[in-house]
PDB file of C-alpha atoms in Angstrom:
ATOM      1  CA  MET A   1       8.859 -19.066   1.958  1.00  0.00           C
ATOM      2  CA  LYS A   2       5.341 -17.903   1.778  1.00  0.00           C
ATOM      3  CA  ILE A   3       4.097 -14.353   2.296  1.00  0.00           C
ATOM      4  CA  ALA A   4       0.494 -13.195   2.279  1.00  0.00           C
ATOM      5  CA  LEU A   5      -0.785  -9.835   1.751  1.00  0.00           C
ATOM      6  CA  MET A   6      -4.291  -8.411   2.367  1.00  0.00           C
ATOM      7  CA  ASP A   7      -6.317  -5.304   1.395  1.00  0.00           C
ATOM      8  CA  SER A   8      -9.858  -4.570   0.577  1.00  0.00           C
ATOM      9  CA  GLY A   9      -8.869  -4.398  -3.160  1.00  0.00           C
ATOM     10  CA  ILE A  10      -5.953  -4.110  -5.500  1.00  0.00           C
ATOM     11  CA  GLY A  11      -3.928  -1.721  -3.324  1.00  0.00           C
ATOM     12  CA  LEU A  12      -1.878  -4.733  -2.281  1.00  0.00           C
ATOM     13  CA  LEU A  13      -0.332  -4.980  -5.701  1.00  0.00           C
ATOM     14  CA  ALA A  14       2.474  -2.493  -4.899  1.00  0.00           C
ATOM     15  CA  ALA A  15       3.501  -4.360  -1.726  1.00  0.00           C
ATOM     16  CA  ALA A  16       3.238  -7.597  -3.394  1.00  0.00           C
ATOM     17  CA  ALA A  17       5.408  -6.504  -6.404  1.00  0.00           C
ATOM     18  CA  ALA A  18       7.963  -5.151  -4.206  1.00  0.00           C
ATOM     19  CA  VAL A  19       8.043  -8.715  -2.306  1.00  0.00           C
ATOM     20  CA  ARG A  20       8.198 -10.321  -5.640  1.00  0.00           C
ATOM     21  CA  ARG A  21      11.021  -8.026  -6.846  1.00  0.00           C
ATOM     22  CA  LEU A  22      13.099  -8.470  -3.731  1.00  0.00           C
ATOM     23  CA  ARG A  23      12.476 -12.291  -3.311  1.00  0.00           C
ATOM     24  CA  PRO A  24      11.533 -13.855  -6.588  1.00  0.00           C
ATOM     25  CA  ASP A  25      11.456 -17.262  -4.904  1.00  0.00           C
ATOM     26  CA  ALA A  26       8.756 -16.284  -2.439  1.00  0.00           C
ATOM     27  CA  GLU A  27       5.234 -17.952  -2.791  1.00  0.00           C
ATOM     28  CA  LEU A  28       2.642 -15.076  -2.481  1.00  0.00           C
ATOM     29  CA  VAL A  29      -0.852 -15.048  -1.224  1.00  0.00           C
ATOM     30  CA  VAL A  30      -2.948 -12.011  -2.062  1.00  0.00           C
ATOM     31  CA  SER A  31      -6.178 -11.846  -0.159  1.00  0.00           C
ATOM     32  CA  SER A  32      -8.746  -9.161  -0.925  1.00  0.00           C
ATOM     33  CA  ASP A  33     -12.474  -8.409  -0.325  1.00  0.00           C
ATOM     34  CA  PRO A  34     -14.346  -7.543  -3.464  1.00  0.00           C
ATOM     35  CA  ASP A  35     -17.674  -8.372  -1.555  1.00  0.00           C
ATOM     36  CA  GLY A  36     -17.060  -5.890   1.135  1.00  0.00           C
ATOM     37  CA  MET A  37     -14.933  -2.998  -0.342  1.00  0.00           C
ATOM     38  CA  PRO A  38     -14.582  -0.243   0.015  1.00  0.00           C
ATOM     39  CA  TRP A  39     -13.487  -0.624   3.754  1.00  0.00           C
ATOM     40  CA  GLY A  40     -12.957   3.231   4.318  1.00  0.00           C
ATOM     41  CA  PRO A  41     -16.564   4.219   4.916  1.00  0.00           C
ATOM     42  CA  ARG A  42     -17.059   1.212   7.261  1.00  0.00           C
ATOM     43  CA  THR A  43     -17.278   1.542  11.060  1.00  0.00           C
ATOM     44  CA  PRO A  44     -14.117   0.492  12.838  1.00  0.00           C
ATOM     45  CA  ALA A  45     -15.885  -2.763  14.070  1.00  0.00           C
ATOM     46  CA  ASP A  46     -17.409  -3.644  10.887  1.00  0.00           C
ATOM     47  CA  LEU A  47     -13.866  -3.070   9.001  1.00  0.00           C
ATOM     48  CA  THR A  48     -12.162  -5.180  11.715  1.00  0.00           C
ATOM     49  CA  GLY A  49     -14.622  -7.887  10.900  1.00  0.00           C
ATOM     50  CA  ARG A  50     -14.032  -7.828   7.154  1.00  0.00           C
ATOM     51  CA  ALA A  51     -10.179  -7.642   7.799  1.00  0.00           C
ATOM     52  CA  LEU A  52     -10.322 -10.587  10.108  1.00  0.00           C
ATOM     53  CA  ALA A  53     -12.190 -12.702   7.474  1.00  0.00           C
ATOM     54  CA  VAL A  54      -9.787 -11.710   4.732  1.00  0.00           C
ATOM     55  CA  ALA A  55      -6.762 -12.574   7.073  1.00  0.00           C
ATOM     56  CA  ARG A  56      -8.201 -15.967   8.048  1.00  0.00           C
ATOM     57  CA  ALA A  57      -8.559 -16.856   4.363  1.00  0.00           C
ATOM     58  CA  ALA A  58      -4.983 -16.141   3.924  1.00  0.00           C
ATOM     59  CA  ALA A  59      -3.982 -17.883   7.178  1.00  0.00           C
ATOM     60  CA  ALA A  60      -5.466 -20.994   5.833  1.00  0.00           C
ATOM     61  CA  HIS A  61      -2.694 -21.177   3.295  1.00  0.00           C
ATOM     62  CA  ARG A  62      -0.122 -21.098   6.105  1.00  0.00           C
ATOM     63  CA  PRO A  63       1.989 -18.162   5.220  1.00  0.00           C
ATOM     64  CA  ASP A  64       5.109 -17.358   7.131  1.00  0.00           C
ATOM     65  CA  ALA A  65       4.078 -13.744   7.461  1.00  0.00           C
ATOM     66  CA  LEU A  66       0.996 -11.545   6.606  1.00  0.00           C
ATOM     67  CA  ILE A  67       1.403  -7.903   5.336  1.00  0.00           C
ATOM     68  CA  VAL A  68      -1.575  -5.751   5.908  1.00  0.00           C
ATOM     69  CA  ALA A  69      -1.097  -3.712   2.743  1.00  0.00           C
ATOM     70  CA  CYS A  70      -3.806  -1.133   3.654  1.00  0.00           C
ATOM     71  CA  ASN A  71      -3.373   1.992   5.764  1.00  0.00           C
ATOM     72  CA  THR A  72      -7.038   1.960   6.979  1.00  0.00           C
ATOM     73  CA  ALA A  73      -6.901  -1.638   7.900  1.00  0.00           C
ATOM     74  CA  THR A  74      -3.688  -0.953   9.702  1.00  0.00           C
ATOM     75  CA  VAL A  75      -5.177   1.770  11.777  1.00  0.00           C
ATOM     76  CA  HIS A  76      -8.419  -0.056  12.747  1.00  0.00           C
ATOM     77  CA  ALA A  77      -7.684  -3.676  12.585  1.00  0.00           C
ATOM     78  CA  LEU A  78      -3.882  -4.346  13.258  1.00  0.00           C
ATOM     79  CA  ASP A  79      -4.211  -4.990  16.941  1.00  0.00           C
ATOM     80  CA  ALA A  80      -7.124  -7.606  16.336  1.00  0.00           C
ATOM     81  CA  LEU A  81      -5.169  -9.271  13.637  1.00  0.00           C
ATOM     82  CA  ARG A  82      -2.036  -9.571  15.645  1.00  0.00           C
ATOM     83  CA  ALA A  83      -4.104 -10.848  18.717  1.00  0.00           C
ATOM     84  CA  GLU A  84      -5.477 -13.542  16.535  1.00  0.00           C
ATOM     85  CA  LEU A  85      -2.637 -14.575  14.372  1.00  0.00           C
ATOM     86  CA  GLU A  86       0.580 -13.888  16.259  1.00  0.00           C
ATOM     87  CA  PRO A  87       2.984 -15.368  17.233  1.00  0.00           C
ATOM     88  CA  ALA A  88       2.321 -18.119  14.600  1.00  0.00           C
ATOM     89  CA  ILE A  89       2.281 -15.719  11.772  1.00  0.00           C
ATOM     90  CA  PRO A  90       3.898 -12.426  12.084  1.00  0.00           C
ATOM     91  CA  VAL A  91       1.601  -9.506  10.901  1.00  0.00           C
ATOM     92  CA  ILE A  92       3.146  -6.355   9.453  1.00  0.00           C
ATOM     93  CA  GLY A  93       1.142  -3.168   9.097  1.00  0.00           C
ATOM     94  CA  THR A  94       1.460  -0.240   6.664  1.00  0.00           C
ATOM     95  CA  VAL A  95       2.282   3.190   7.806  1.00  0.00           C
ATOM     96  CA  PRO A  96       2.703   6.222   5.534  1.00  0.00           C
ATOM     97  CA  ALA A  97       6.266   7.116   5.164  1.00  0.00           C
ATOM     98  CA  ILE A  98       5.956  10.509   7.111  1.00  0.00           C
ATOM     99  CA  LYS A  99       9.071   9.816   9.185  1.00  0.00           C
ATOM    100  CA  PRO A 100      11.602   9.509   6.209  1.00  0.00           C
ATOM    101  CA  ALA A 101       9.975  12.448   4.321  1.00  0.00           C
ATOM    102  CA  ALA A 102      10.298  14.683   7.524  1.00  0.00           C
ATOM    103  CA  ALA A 103      13.931  13.733   7.810  1.00  0.00           C
ATOM    104  CA  ALA A 104      14.629  15.162   4.426  1.00  0.00           C
ATOM    105  CA  GLY A 105      13.926  18.551   5.696  1.00  0.00           C
ATOM    106  CA  GLY A 106      11.965  19.849   2.899  1.00  0.00           C
ATOM    107  CA  ARG A 107       8.230  20.838   2.389  1.00  0.00           C
ATOM    108  CA  MET A 108       6.037  17.890   2.584  1.00  0.00           C
ATOM    109  CA  ALA A 109       2.647  17.125   0.987  1.00  0.00           C
ATOM    110  CA  ILE A 110       0.798  14.071   2.313  1.00  0.00           C
ATOM    111  CA  TRP A 111      -1.726  12.660  -0.223  1.00  0.00           C
ATOM    112  CA  ALA A 112      -4.345  10.442   1.338  1.00  0.00           C
ATOM    113  CA  THR A 113      -8.004   9.494   1.518  1.00  0.00           C
ATOM    114  CA  PRO A 114     -10.479  12.038   2.818  1.00  0.00           C
ATOM    115  CA  ALA A 115     -11.106   9.753   5.844  1.00  0.00           C
ATOM    116  CA  THR A 116      -7.436   9.731   6.702  1.00  0.00           C
ATOM    117  CA  THR A 117      -6.648  13.290   5.868  1.00  0.00           C
ATOM    118  CA  GLY A 118      -6.886  15.276   9.062  1.00  0.00           C
ATOM    119  CA  SER A 119      -7.728  12.086  11.062  1.00  0.00           C
ATOM    120  CA  ALA A 120      -6.133  11.642  14.683  1.00  0.00           C
ATOM    121  CA  TYR A 121      -4.048   8.718  13.234  1.00  0.00           C
ATOM    122  CA  GLN A 122      -2.252  10.848  10.674  1.00  0.00           C
ATOM    123  CA  ARG A 123      -2.145  13.870  13.015  1.00  0.00           C
ATOM    124  CA  GLY A 124      -0.324  11.669  15.469  1.00  0.00           C
ATOM    125  CA  LEU A 125       2.107  10.651  12.879  1.00  0.00           C
ATOM    126  CA  ILE A 126       2.904  14.179  11.924  1.00  0.00           C
ATOM    127  CA  ARG A 127       3.054  15.139  15.716  1.00  0.00           C
ATOM    128  CA  ASP A 128       5.526  12.231  16.395  1.00  0.00           C
ATOM    129  CA  PHE A 129       7.632  12.375  13.419  1.00  0.00           C
ATOM    130  CA  ALA A 130       7.275  15.700  11.676  1.00  0.00           C
ATOM    131  CA  THR A 131       7.077  18.339  14.359  1.00  0.00           C
ATOM    132  CA  GLY A 132       8.391  21.644  13.030  1.00  0.00           C
ATOM    133  CA  ALA A 133       8.427  20.357   9.536  1.00  0.00           C
ATOM    134  CA  ARG A 134       6.151  22.202   6.734  1.00  0.00           C
ATOM    135  CA  VAL A 135       3.338  19.776   6.116  1.00  0.00           C
ATOM    136  CA  THR A 136       0.366  20.111   3.922  1.00  0.00           C
ATOM    137  CA  GLU A 137      -2.249  17.331   4.099  1.00  0.00           C
ATOM    138  CA  VAL A 138      -3.939  16.860   0.730  1.00  0.00           C
ATOM    139  CA  PRO A 139      -7.377  14.940   0.525  1.00  0.00           C
ATOM    140  CA  CYS A 140      -7.699  12.921  -2.670  1.00  0.00           C
ATOM    141  CA  PRO A 141     -11.508  12.031  -2.800  1.00  0.00           C
ATOM    142  CA  GLY A 142     -12.205   9.511  -5.431  1.00  0.00           C
ATOM    143  CA  LEU A 143      -8.694   8.541  -6.255  1.00  0.00           C
ATOM    144  CA  ALA A 144      -8.483   5.229  -4.610  1.00  0.00           C
ATOM    145  CA  ASP A 145     -11.794   4.294  -6.359  1.00  0.00           C
ATOM    146  CA  ALA A 146     -10.533   5.345  -9.634  1.00  0.00           C
ATOM    147  CA  VAL A 147      -7.364   3.431  -9.191  1.00  0.00           C
ATOM    148  CA  GLU A 148      -9.342   0.210  -8.188  1.00  0.00           C
ATOM    149  CA  ALA A 149     -11.364   0.424 -11.263  1.00  0.00           C
ATOM    150  CA  ALA A 150      -8.303   1.182 -13.512  1.00  0.00           C
ATOM    151  CA  ASP A 151     -10.449   4.338 -14.800  1.00  0.00           C
ATOM    152  CA  ASP A 152      -7.626   6.333 -16.402  1.00  0.00           C
ATOM    153  CA  ALA A 153      -9.770   9.291 -17.225  1.00  0.00           C
ATOM    154  CA  ALA A 154     -10.939   9.352 -13.469  1.00  0.00           C
ATOM    155  CA  VAL A 155      -7.455   8.824 -12.169  1.00  0.00           C
ATOM    156  CA  ARG A 156      -6.279  11.858 -14.202  1.00  0.00           C
ATOM    157  CA  ALA A 157      -9.018  14.014 -13.162  1.00  0.00           C
ATOM    158  CA  THR A 158      -8.752  13.212  -9.393  1.00  0.00           C
ATOM    159  CA  VAL A 159      -4.934  13.524  -9.442  1.00  0.00           C
ATOM    160  CA  ALA A 160      -5.286  16.914 -11.151  1.00  0.00           C
ATOM    161  CA  ALA A 161      -7.653  18.032  -8.395  1.00  0.00           C
ATOM    162  CA  ALA A 162      -5.212  16.889  -5.630  1.00  0.00           C
ATOM    163  CA  ALA A 163      -2.297  18.366  -7.455  1.00  0.00           C
ATOM    164  CA  ALA A 164      -4.118  21.756  -7.380  1.00  0.00           C
ATOM    165  CA  LEU A 165      -4.296  21.564  -3.560  1.00  0.00           C
ATOM    166  CA  THR A 166      -0.436  20.705  -3.335  1.00  0.00           C
ATOM    167  CA  PRO A 167       1.940  23.781  -2.655  1.00  0.00           C
ATOM    168  CA  ALA A 168       4.071  24.592  -5.684  1.00  0.00           C
ATOM    169  CA  ASP A 169       7.267  24.625  -3.507  1.00  0.00           C
ATOM    170  CA  VAL A 170       6.653  21.087  -2.103  1.00  0.00           C
ATOM    171  CA  THR A 171       9.822  18.894  -2.256  1.00  0.00           C
ATOM    172  CA  ASP A 172       8.544  15.479  -0.768  1.00  0.00           C
ATOM    173  CA  VAL A 173       5.420  13.751  -1.407  1.00  0.00           C
ATOM    174  CA  VAL A 174       4.091  10.919   0.828  1.00  0.00           C
ATOM    175  CA  LEU A 175       1.589   8.616  -0.855  1.00  0.00           C
ATOM    176  CA  GLY A 176      -0.442   7.706   2.202  1.00  0.00           C
ATOM    177  CA  CYS A 177      -2.714   5.258   0.370  1.00  0.00           C
ATOM    178  CA  THR A 178      -1.397   1.927  -1.025  1.00  0.00           C
ATOM    179  CA  HIS A 179      -3.467   2.448  -4.099  1.00  0.00           C
ATOM    180  CA  TYR A 180      -1.869   5.792  -5.019  1.00  0.00           C
ATOM    181  CA  GLU A 181       1.621   3.889  -5.562  1.00  0.00           C
ATOM    182  CA  LEU A 182       0.128   2.257  -8.580  1.00  0.00           C
ATOM    183  CA  VAL A 183      -0.370   5.584 -10.356  1.00  0.00           C
ATOM    184  CA  GLU A 184       2.861   7.296  -9.110  1.00  0.00           C
ATOM    185  CA  SER A 185       3.846   8.091 -12.614  1.00  0.00           C
ATOM    186  CA  THR A 186       0.553  10.035 -13.203  1.00  0.00           C
ATOM    187  CA  ILE A 187       0.968  11.853  -9.815  1.00  0.00           C
ATOM    188  CA  ARG A 188       4.532  12.736 -10.817  1.00  0.00           C
ATOM    189  CA  ALA A 189       3.471  14.220 -14.050  1.00  0.00           C
ATOM    190  CA  ALA A 190       0.671  16.321 -12.554  1.00  0.00           C
ATOM    191  CA  LEU A 191       2.875  17.766 -10.027  1.00  0.00           C
ATOM    192  CA  ALA A 192       5.866  18.301 -12.368  1.00  0.00           C
ATOM    193  CA  ALA A 193       3.588  20.781 -14.232  1.00  0.00           C
ATOM    194  CA  ARG A 194       2.592  22.494 -11.061  1.00  0.00           C
ATOM    195  CA  THR A 195       6.108  22.655  -9.465  1.00  0.00           C
ATOM    196  CA  ARG A 196       7.710  23.651 -12.883  1.00  0.00           C
ATOM    197  CA  GLY A 197       9.782  20.423 -13.237  1.00  0.00           C
ATOM    198  CA  ALA A 198      11.238  20.600  -9.848  1.00  0.00           C
ATOM    199  CA  GLU A 199      12.723  17.227  -8.611  1.00  0.00           C
ATOM    200  CA  LEU A 200      10.188  15.784  -6.207  1.00  0.00           C
ATOM    201  CA  VAL A 201      11.031  12.788  -3.826  1.00  0.00           C
ATOM    202  CA  PHE A 202       8.200  10.372  -3.516  1.00  0.00           C
ATOM    203  CA  HIS A 203       7.891   8.342  -0.337  1.00  0.00           C
ATOM    204  CA  GLY A 204       5.692   5.174  -0.524  1.00  0.00           C
ATOM    205  CA  SER A 205       5.137   2.148   1.738  1.00  0.00           C
ATOM    206  CA  ALA A 206       5.426  -0.720  -0.600  1.00  0.00           C
ATOM    207  CA  GLU A 207       9.283  -1.438  -0.486  1.00  0.00           C
ATOM    208  CA  PRO A 208       9.839  -0.675   3.142  1.00  0.00           C
ATOM    209  CA  VAL A 209       6.994  -2.831   4.319  1.00  0.00           C
ATOM    210  CA  ALA A 210       8.236  -5.811   2.004  1.00  0.00           C
ATOM    211  CA  VAL A 211      11.706  -5.386   3.526  1.00  0.00           C
ATOM    212  CA  GLN A 212      10.293  -5.340   7.090  1.00  0.00           C
ATOM    213  CA  ALA A 213       8.361  -8.507   6.241  1.00  0.00           C
ATOM    214  CA  LEU A 214      11.636 -10.168   5.248  1.00  0.00           C
ATOM    215  CA  ARG A 215      13.412  -8.903   8.384  1.00  0.00           C
ATOM    216  CA  ARG A 216      10.647 -10.341  10.706  1.00  0.00           C
ATOM    217  CA  LEU A 217      11.533 -13.716   9.015  1.00  0.00           C
ATOM    218  CA  GLY A 218      15.182 -13.325   9.441  1.00  0.00           C
ATOM    219  CA  LEU A 219      15.608 -13.033   5.579  1.00  0.00           C
ATOM    220  CA  ARG A 220      17.332 -10.548   3.321  1.00  0.00           C
ATOM    221  CA  PRO A 221      16.445  -9.262  -0.146  1.00  0.00           C
ATOM    222  CA  GLU A 222      17.898 -11.465  -2.807  1.00  0.00           C
ATOM    223  CA  PRO A 223      16.573 -10.058  -6.046  1.00  0.00           C
ATOM    224  CA  ASP A 224      18.809 -12.122  -8.276  1.00  0.00           C
ATOM    225  CA  LEU A 225      17.233 -15.412  -7.328  1.00  0.00           C
ATOM    226  CA  PRO A 226      15.348 -17.399  -9.987  1.00  0.00           C
ATOM    227  CA  ARG A 227      11.687 -16.465 -10.306  1.00  0.00           C
ATOM    228  CA  THR A 228      10.245 -19.778  -8.707  1.00  0.00           C
ATOM    229  CA  GLY A 229       7.580 -18.095  -6.385  1.00  0.00           C
ATOM    230  CA  GLY A 230       4.044 -18.834  -7.315  1.00  0.00           C
ATOM    231  CA  LEU A 231       0.808 -16.839  -6.588  1.00  0.00           C
ATOM    232  CA  ALA A 232      -2.359 -17.713  -4.901  1.00  0.00           C
ATOM    233  CA  VAL A 233      -5.417 -15.236  -5.227  1.00  0.00           C
ATOM    234  CA  LEU A 234      -8.277 -15.141  -2.734  1.00  0.00           C
ATOM    235  CA  ARG A 235     -11.354 -12.925  -3.301  1.00  0.00           C
ATOM    236  CA  SER A 236     -13.490 -12.600  -0.227  1.00  0.00           C
ATOM    237  CA  GLY A 237     -12.204 -16.034   0.713  1.00  0.00           C
ATOM    238  CA  ARG A 238     -12.683 -17.794  -2.646  1.00  0.00           C
ATOM    239  CA  GLU A 239      -9.941 -18.903  -4.848  1.00  0.00           C
ATOM    240  CA  GLY A 240      -9.565 -17.109  -8.185  1.00  0.00           C
ATOM    241  CA  THR A 241      -7.305 -14.904 -10.313  1.00  0.00           C
ATOM    242  CA  LEU A 242      -6.270 -11.434 -10.369  1.00  0.00           C
ATOM    243  CA  PRO A 243      -9.123  -9.087 -11.281  1.00  0.00           C
ATOM    244  CA  ALA A 244      -8.890  -7.665 -14.919  1.00  0.00           C
ATOM    245  CA  ALA A 245      -8.230  -4.150 -13.301  1.00  0.00           C
ATOM    246  CA  ALA A 246      -5.014  -5.403 -11.847  1.00  0.00           C
ATOM    247  CA  LEU A 247      -3.552  -6.115 -15.246  1.00  0.00           C
ATOM    248  CA  ALA A 248      -3.861  -2.457 -16.015  1.00  0.00           C
ATOM    249  CA  TYR A 249      -0.821  -1.944 -13.811  1.00  0.00           C
ATOM    250  CA  ALA A 250       2.916  -2.938 -14.271  1.00  0.00           C
ATOM    251  CA  GLU A 251       2.719  -4.428 -10.662  1.00  0.00           C
ATOM    252  CA  GLY A 252      -0.297  -6.744 -11.585  1.00  0.00           C
ATOM    253  CA  ARG A 253       1.233  -7.720 -14.706  1.00  0.00           C
ATOM    254  CA  LEU A 254       4.472  -8.658 -12.869  1.00  0.00           C
ATOM    255  CA  LEU A 255       2.561 -10.818 -10.455  1.00  0.00           C
ATOM    256  CA  ALA A 256       0.671 -12.545 -13.234  1.00  0.00           C
ATOM    257  CA  GLY A 257       3.787 -13.192 -14.955  1.00  0.00           C
ATOM    258  CA  GLN A 258       3.283 -10.995 -17.867  1.00  0.00           C
ATOM    259  CA  GLY A 259       5.902  -8.258 -17.275  1.00  0.00           C
ATOM    260  CA  ALA A 260       9.505  -7.366 -16.388  1.00  0.00           C
ATOM    261  CA  PRO A 261      10.268  -6.547 -12.649  1.00  0.00           C
ATOM    262  CA  VAL A 262       8.957  -3.231 -11.550  1.00  0.00           C
ATOM    263  CA  GLY A 263      11.371  -0.761 -10.259  1.00  0.00           C
TER     264      GLY A 263
END
C-alpha cells in the first residue's frame, strides 16, 4: 500500500505521521513545493497550477491514494485534482474539523490563516455545521510561516497574539491550518494561561483524513503492524530528503525514523 500526501510545505507532516502511526506498513510519498510556496497569496488559478504539478509528481510514484494535506489547496484545487487523477487515484481533501467541534456544544474558536478567516469557504462550513453555535474566528497572521521555518520565537509570538484574540471561555479549538497541528503543544500552553487552565478540546484534521484515506482503500487502521513502510520525498518534483525544519517536529522525526510514534 502506498499513500501520497501533498502540500506547499511541511504542513503535510501531521497527516503523514498520522498515516504512519495508523499503518506502519504504508509506503509514503510526501510531495511539497518549496519553489512555489507559500500558496496562500496566489490566485486560485495559479495555486491550482502549482497543486497540479505537485500532485503529478506524486502520481508518478503510483500511489494508491493522494491526500491533499492543505486546507487552501483543498478549497481551490480539489475539483481539478480529482478531475485529473480519479478514479485511478482517490483524492482526499482536508477540511477544518468544524462539524465535530460544533457537535460538542461548547464555545468554539477557529484558528486559521488570515486568508481563510472570514472567507466564504469557512463561513459556509460554519453555516452548514455550526449554525447556532458560539463561534469566534481567530486569524493567525504569520503562524504558518513561522512553523514552516521552525522559528520557535516567531511561533511563540504569533501564537500569543492569536491567543489574545481567543475568548477566555472557549471550550473547543479548531486548528484550521495543517501547519498548526505541528505546534499544538505551544497553542495549548498559551491558551491554558488565558483560560486559567480550563480543559480545552482541540480538533485537528490529520487523523480523520488519514482514516478517510484508509477507508477509501477498503483498509482499516492496524497500528501494531511492523514498521516496514518507506518514505519518498519530492520537493517541487525533485527527489530529495525532508528539509531540516521538518526534523524540529516530532512528526518529522517519526517519518525520518528518528523518533517514537506520535500520539
